[in-house]
PDB file of C-alpha atoms in Angstrom:
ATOM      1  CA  UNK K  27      -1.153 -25.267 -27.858  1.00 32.00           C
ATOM      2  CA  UNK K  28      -1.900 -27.010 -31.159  1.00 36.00           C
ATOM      3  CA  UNK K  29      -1.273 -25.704 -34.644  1.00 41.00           C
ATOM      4  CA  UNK K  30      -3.367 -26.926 -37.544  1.00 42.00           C
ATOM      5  CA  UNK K  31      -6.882 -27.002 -36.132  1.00 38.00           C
ATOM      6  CA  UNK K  32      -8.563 -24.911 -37.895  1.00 37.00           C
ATOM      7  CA  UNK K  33     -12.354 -23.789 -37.815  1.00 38.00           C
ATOM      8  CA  UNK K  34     -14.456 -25.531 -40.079  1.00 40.00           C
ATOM      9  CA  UNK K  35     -16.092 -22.881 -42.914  1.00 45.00           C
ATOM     10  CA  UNK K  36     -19.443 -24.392 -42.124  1.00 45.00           C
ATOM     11  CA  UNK K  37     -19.196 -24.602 -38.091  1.00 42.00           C
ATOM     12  CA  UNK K  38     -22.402 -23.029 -36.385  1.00 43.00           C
ATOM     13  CA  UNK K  39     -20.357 -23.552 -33.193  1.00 43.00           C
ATOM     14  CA  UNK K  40     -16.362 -22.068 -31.974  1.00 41.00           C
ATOM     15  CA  UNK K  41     -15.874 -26.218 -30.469  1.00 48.00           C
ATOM     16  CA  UNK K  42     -16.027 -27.447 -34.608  1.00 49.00           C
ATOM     17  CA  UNK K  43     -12.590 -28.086 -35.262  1.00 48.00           C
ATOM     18  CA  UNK K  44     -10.926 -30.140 -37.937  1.00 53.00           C
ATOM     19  CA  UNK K  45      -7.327 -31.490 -38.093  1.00 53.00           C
ATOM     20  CA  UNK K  46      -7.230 -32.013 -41.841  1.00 53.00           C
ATOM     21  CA  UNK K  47      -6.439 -28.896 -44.250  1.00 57.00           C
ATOM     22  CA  UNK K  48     -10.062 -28.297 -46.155  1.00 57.00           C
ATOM     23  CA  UNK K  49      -8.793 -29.750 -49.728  1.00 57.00           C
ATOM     24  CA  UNK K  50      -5.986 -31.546 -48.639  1.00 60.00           C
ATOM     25  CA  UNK K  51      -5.035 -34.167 -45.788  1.00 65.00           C
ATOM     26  CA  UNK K  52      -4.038 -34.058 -42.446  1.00 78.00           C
ATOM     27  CA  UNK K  53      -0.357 -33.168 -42.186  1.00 83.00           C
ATOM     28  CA  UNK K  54       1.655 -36.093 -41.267  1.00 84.00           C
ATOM     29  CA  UNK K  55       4.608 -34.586 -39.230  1.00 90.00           C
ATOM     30  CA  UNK K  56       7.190 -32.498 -39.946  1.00 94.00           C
ATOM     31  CA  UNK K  57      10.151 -32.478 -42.655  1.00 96.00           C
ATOM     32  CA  UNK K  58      13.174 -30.060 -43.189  1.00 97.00           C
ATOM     33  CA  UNK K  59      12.599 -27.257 -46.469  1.00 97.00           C
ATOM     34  CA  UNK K  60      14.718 -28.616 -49.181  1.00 97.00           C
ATOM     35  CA  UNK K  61      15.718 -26.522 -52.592  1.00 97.00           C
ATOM     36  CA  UNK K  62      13.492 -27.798 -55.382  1.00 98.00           C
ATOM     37  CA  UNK K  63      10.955 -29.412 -52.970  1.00 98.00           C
ATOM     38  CA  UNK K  64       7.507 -29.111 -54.353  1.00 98.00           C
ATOM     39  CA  UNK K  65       5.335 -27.987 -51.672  1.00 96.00           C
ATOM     40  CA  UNK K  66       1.369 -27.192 -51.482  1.00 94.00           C
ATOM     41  CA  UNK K  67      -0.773 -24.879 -49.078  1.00 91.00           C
ATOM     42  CA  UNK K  68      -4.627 -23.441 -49.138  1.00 86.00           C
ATOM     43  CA  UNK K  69      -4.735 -19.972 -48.545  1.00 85.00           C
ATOM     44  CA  UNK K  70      -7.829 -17.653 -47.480  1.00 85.00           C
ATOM     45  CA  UNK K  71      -7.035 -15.983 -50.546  1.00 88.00           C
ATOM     46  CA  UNK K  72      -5.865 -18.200 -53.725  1.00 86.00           C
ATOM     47  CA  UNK K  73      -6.916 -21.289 -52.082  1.00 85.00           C
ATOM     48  CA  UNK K  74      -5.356 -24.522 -53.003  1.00 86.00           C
ATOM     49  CA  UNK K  75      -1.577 -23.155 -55.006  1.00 91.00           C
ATOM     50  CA  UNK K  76       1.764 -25.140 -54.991  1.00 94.00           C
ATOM     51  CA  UNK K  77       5.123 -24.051 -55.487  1.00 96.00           C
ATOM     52  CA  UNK K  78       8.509 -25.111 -55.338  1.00 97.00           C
ATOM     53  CA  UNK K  79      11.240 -24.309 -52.506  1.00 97.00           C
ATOM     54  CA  UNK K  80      14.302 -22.276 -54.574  1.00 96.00           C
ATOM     55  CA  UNK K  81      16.635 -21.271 -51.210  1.00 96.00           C
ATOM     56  CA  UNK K  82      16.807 -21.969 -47.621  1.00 96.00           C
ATOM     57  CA  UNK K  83      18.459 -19.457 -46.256  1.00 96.00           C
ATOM     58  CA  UNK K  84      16.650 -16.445 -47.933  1.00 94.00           C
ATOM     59  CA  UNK K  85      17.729 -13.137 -45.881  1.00 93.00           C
ATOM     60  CA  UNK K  86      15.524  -9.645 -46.884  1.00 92.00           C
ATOM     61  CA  UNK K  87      14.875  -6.369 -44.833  1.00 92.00           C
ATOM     62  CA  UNK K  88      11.141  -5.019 -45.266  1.00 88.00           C
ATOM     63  CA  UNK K  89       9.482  -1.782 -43.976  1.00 89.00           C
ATOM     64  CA  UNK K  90       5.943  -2.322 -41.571  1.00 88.00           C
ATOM     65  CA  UNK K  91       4.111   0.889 -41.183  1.00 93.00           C
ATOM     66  CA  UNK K  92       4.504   1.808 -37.609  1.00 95.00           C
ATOM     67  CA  UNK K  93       7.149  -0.111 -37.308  1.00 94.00           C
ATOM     68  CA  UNK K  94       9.941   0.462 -39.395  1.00 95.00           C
ATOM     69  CA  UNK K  95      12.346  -1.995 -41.142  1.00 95.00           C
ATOM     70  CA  UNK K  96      12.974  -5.633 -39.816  1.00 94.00           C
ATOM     71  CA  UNK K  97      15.299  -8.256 -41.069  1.00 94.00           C
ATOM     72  CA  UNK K  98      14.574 -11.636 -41.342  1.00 93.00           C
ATOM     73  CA  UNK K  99      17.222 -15.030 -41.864  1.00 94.00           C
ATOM     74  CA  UNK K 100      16.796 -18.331 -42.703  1.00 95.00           C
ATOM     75  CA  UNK K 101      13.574 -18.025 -44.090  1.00 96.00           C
ATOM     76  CA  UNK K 102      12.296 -20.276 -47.614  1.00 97.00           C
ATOM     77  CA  UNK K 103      12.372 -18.708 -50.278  1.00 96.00           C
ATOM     78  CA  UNK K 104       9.686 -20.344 -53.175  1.00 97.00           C
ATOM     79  CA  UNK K 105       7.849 -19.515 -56.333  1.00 95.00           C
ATOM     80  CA  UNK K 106       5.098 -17.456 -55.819  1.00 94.00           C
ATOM     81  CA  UNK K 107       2.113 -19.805 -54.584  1.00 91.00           C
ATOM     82  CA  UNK K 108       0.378 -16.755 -52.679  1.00 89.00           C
ATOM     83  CA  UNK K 109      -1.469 -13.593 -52.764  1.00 85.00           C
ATOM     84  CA  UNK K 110      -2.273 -11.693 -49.821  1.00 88.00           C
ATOM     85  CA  UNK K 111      -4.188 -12.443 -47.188  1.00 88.00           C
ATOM     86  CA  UNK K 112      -2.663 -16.018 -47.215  1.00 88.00           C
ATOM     87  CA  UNK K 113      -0.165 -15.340 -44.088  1.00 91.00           C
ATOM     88  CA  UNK K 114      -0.484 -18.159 -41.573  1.00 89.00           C
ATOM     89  CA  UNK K 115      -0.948 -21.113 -44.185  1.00 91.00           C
ATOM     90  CA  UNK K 116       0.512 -23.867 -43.222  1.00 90.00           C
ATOM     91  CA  UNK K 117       3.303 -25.216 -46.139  1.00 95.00           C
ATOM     92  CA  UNK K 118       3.211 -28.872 -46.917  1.00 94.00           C
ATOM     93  CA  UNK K 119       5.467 -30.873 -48.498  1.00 96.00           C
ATOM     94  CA  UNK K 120       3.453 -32.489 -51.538  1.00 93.00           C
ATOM     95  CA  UNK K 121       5.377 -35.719 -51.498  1.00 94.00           C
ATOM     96  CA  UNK K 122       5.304 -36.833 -47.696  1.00 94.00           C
ATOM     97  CA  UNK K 123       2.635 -34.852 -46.338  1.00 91.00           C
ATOM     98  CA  UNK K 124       4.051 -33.858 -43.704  1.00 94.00           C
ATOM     99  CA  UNK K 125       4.569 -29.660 -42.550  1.00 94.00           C
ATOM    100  CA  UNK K 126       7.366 -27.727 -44.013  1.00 96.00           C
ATOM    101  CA  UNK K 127       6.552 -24.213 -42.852  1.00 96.00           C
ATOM    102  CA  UNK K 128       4.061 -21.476 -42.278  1.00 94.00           C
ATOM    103  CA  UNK K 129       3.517 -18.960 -45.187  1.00 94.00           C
ATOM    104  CA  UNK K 130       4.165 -15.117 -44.020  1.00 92.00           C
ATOM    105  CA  UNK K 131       5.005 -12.761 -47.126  1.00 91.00           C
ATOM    106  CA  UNK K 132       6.115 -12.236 -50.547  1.00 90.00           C
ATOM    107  CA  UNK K 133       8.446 -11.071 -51.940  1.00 91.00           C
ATOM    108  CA  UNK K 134      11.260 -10.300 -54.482  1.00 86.00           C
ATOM    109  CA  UNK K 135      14.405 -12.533 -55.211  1.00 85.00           C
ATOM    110  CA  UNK K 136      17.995 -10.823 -55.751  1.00 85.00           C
ATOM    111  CA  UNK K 137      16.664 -10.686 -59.244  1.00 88.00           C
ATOM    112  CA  UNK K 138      13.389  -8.850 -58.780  1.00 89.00           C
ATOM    113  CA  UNK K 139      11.564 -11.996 -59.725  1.00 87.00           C
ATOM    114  CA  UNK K 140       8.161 -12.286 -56.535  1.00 90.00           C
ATOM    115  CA  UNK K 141       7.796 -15.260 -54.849  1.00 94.00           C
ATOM    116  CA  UNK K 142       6.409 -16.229 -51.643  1.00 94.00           C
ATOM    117  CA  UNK K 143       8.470 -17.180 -48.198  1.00 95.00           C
ATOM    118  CA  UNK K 144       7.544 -18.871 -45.390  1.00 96.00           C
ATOM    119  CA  UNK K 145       9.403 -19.722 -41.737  1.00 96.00           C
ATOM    120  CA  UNK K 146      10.834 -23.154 -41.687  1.00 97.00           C
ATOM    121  CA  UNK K 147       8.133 -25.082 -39.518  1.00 95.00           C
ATOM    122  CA  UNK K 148      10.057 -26.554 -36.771  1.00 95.00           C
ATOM    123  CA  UNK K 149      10.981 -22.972 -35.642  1.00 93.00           C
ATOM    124  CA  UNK K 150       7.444 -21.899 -35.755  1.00 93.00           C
ATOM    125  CA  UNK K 151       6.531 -24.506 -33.420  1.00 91.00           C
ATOM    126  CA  UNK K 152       9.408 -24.262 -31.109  1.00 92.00           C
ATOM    127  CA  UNK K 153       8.617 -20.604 -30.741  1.00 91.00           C
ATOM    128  CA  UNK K 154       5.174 -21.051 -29.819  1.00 88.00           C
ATOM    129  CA  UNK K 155       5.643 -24.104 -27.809  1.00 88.00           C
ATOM    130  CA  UNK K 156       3.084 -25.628 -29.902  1.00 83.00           C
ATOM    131  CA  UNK K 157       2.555 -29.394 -31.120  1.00 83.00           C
ATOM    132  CA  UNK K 158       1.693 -30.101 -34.440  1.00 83.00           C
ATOM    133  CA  UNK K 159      -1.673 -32.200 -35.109  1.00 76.00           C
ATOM    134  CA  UNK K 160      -0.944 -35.351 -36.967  1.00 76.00           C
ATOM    135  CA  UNK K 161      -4.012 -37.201 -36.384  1.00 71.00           C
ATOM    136  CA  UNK K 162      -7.672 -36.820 -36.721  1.00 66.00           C
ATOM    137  CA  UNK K 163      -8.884 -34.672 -33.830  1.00 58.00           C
ATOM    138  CA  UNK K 164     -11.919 -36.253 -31.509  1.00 59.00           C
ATOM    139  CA  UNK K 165     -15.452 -34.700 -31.230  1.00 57.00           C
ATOM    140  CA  UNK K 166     -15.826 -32.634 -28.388  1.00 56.00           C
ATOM    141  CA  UNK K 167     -17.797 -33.710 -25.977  1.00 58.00           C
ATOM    142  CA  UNK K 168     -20.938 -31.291 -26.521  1.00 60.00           C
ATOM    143  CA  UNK K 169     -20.865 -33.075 -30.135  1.00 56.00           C
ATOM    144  CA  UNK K 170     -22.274 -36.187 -28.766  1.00 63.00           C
ATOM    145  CA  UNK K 171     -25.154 -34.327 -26.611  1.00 63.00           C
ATOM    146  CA  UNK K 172     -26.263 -32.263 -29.400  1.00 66.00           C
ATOM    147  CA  UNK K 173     -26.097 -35.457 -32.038  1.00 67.00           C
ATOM    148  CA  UNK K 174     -28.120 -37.115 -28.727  1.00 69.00           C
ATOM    149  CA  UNK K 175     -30.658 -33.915 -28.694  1.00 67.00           C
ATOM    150  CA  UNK K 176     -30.849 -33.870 -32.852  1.00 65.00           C
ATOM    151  CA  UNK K 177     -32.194 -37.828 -32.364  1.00 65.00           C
ATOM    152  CA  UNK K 178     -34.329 -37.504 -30.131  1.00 63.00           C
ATOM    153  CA  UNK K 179     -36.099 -34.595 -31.430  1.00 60.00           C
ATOM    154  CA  UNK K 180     -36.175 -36.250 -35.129  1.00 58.00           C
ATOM    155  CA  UNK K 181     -37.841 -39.420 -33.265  1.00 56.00           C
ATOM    156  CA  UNK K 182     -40.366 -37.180 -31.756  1.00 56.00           C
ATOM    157  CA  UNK K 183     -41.032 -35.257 -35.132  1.00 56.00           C
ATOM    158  CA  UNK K 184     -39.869 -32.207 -33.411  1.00 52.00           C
ATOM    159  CA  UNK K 185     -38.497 -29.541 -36.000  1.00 48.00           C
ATOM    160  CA  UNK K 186     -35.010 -29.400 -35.875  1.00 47.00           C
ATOM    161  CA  UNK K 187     -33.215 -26.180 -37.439  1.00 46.00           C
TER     162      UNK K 187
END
């Protein structure tokens, strides 16, 4: 399983996959959260935000309907970069490039002041027994037959939609 191909906006077809974050790069590995690391992400939502890391080992209880309440450790703690609807962005580190986490909630510090937290990356991809993608992913292979098909009807004036 990969993490980080994500489904062009503009794909007419589920095999149109990109490696690079629309707006951004593709991520270059993975780094360790730091405190005062300045970190970027697009979300569905706010789109391209940054933010900067502010604790490591943030620990808060919330309620899920249905669920009840669940505690979580270790997360990253950050200034609010996010809105909702932006769960599952992948966190970048704006210096290196490379992954820092995946963006999951927001919420308040000890102070009441929002921000936005996301799970330390390496976890998240331990967890899912997933690989990261750190290089530009190839064409699948019906790319090149309908590129092939799209020629061949241009050089026979064919109509192509």
């Amino acid at each position: 399983m990969w993490i980080a191909l994500l489904r062009s906006p503009d794909a007419k077809r589920m095999g149109d996959l990109q490696s690079d974050i629309k707006a951004l790069f593709i991520p270059r590995g993975t780094i360790k959260p730091a405190r005062d690391m300045e970190i970027v992400k697009v979300g569905r939502s706010t789109g391209e935000t940054t933010g900067t890391i502010k604790d490591i080992h943030f620990r808060f209880i919330t309620e899920y309907e249905g669920v009840g309440k669940v505690g979580f450790l270790d997360q990253v703690f950050c200034t609010r970069y996010s809105n909702g609807g932006d769960s599952g962005s992948l966190v970048l580190d704006r210096k290196t490039k490379k992954a820092v986490g995946l963006h999951f909630a927001g919420f308040p510090d000890k102070n009441g002041v929002m921000g936005s937290v996301f799970n330390p990356i390496d976890q998240v991809l331990e967890a899912l027994g997933a690989t990261l993608v750190t290089k530009q992913s190839p064409k699948p292979p019906i790319y090149k037959w309908l590129l092939k098909q799209k020629r061949t009807r241009r050089a026979n004036n064919t109509l192509i939609t």
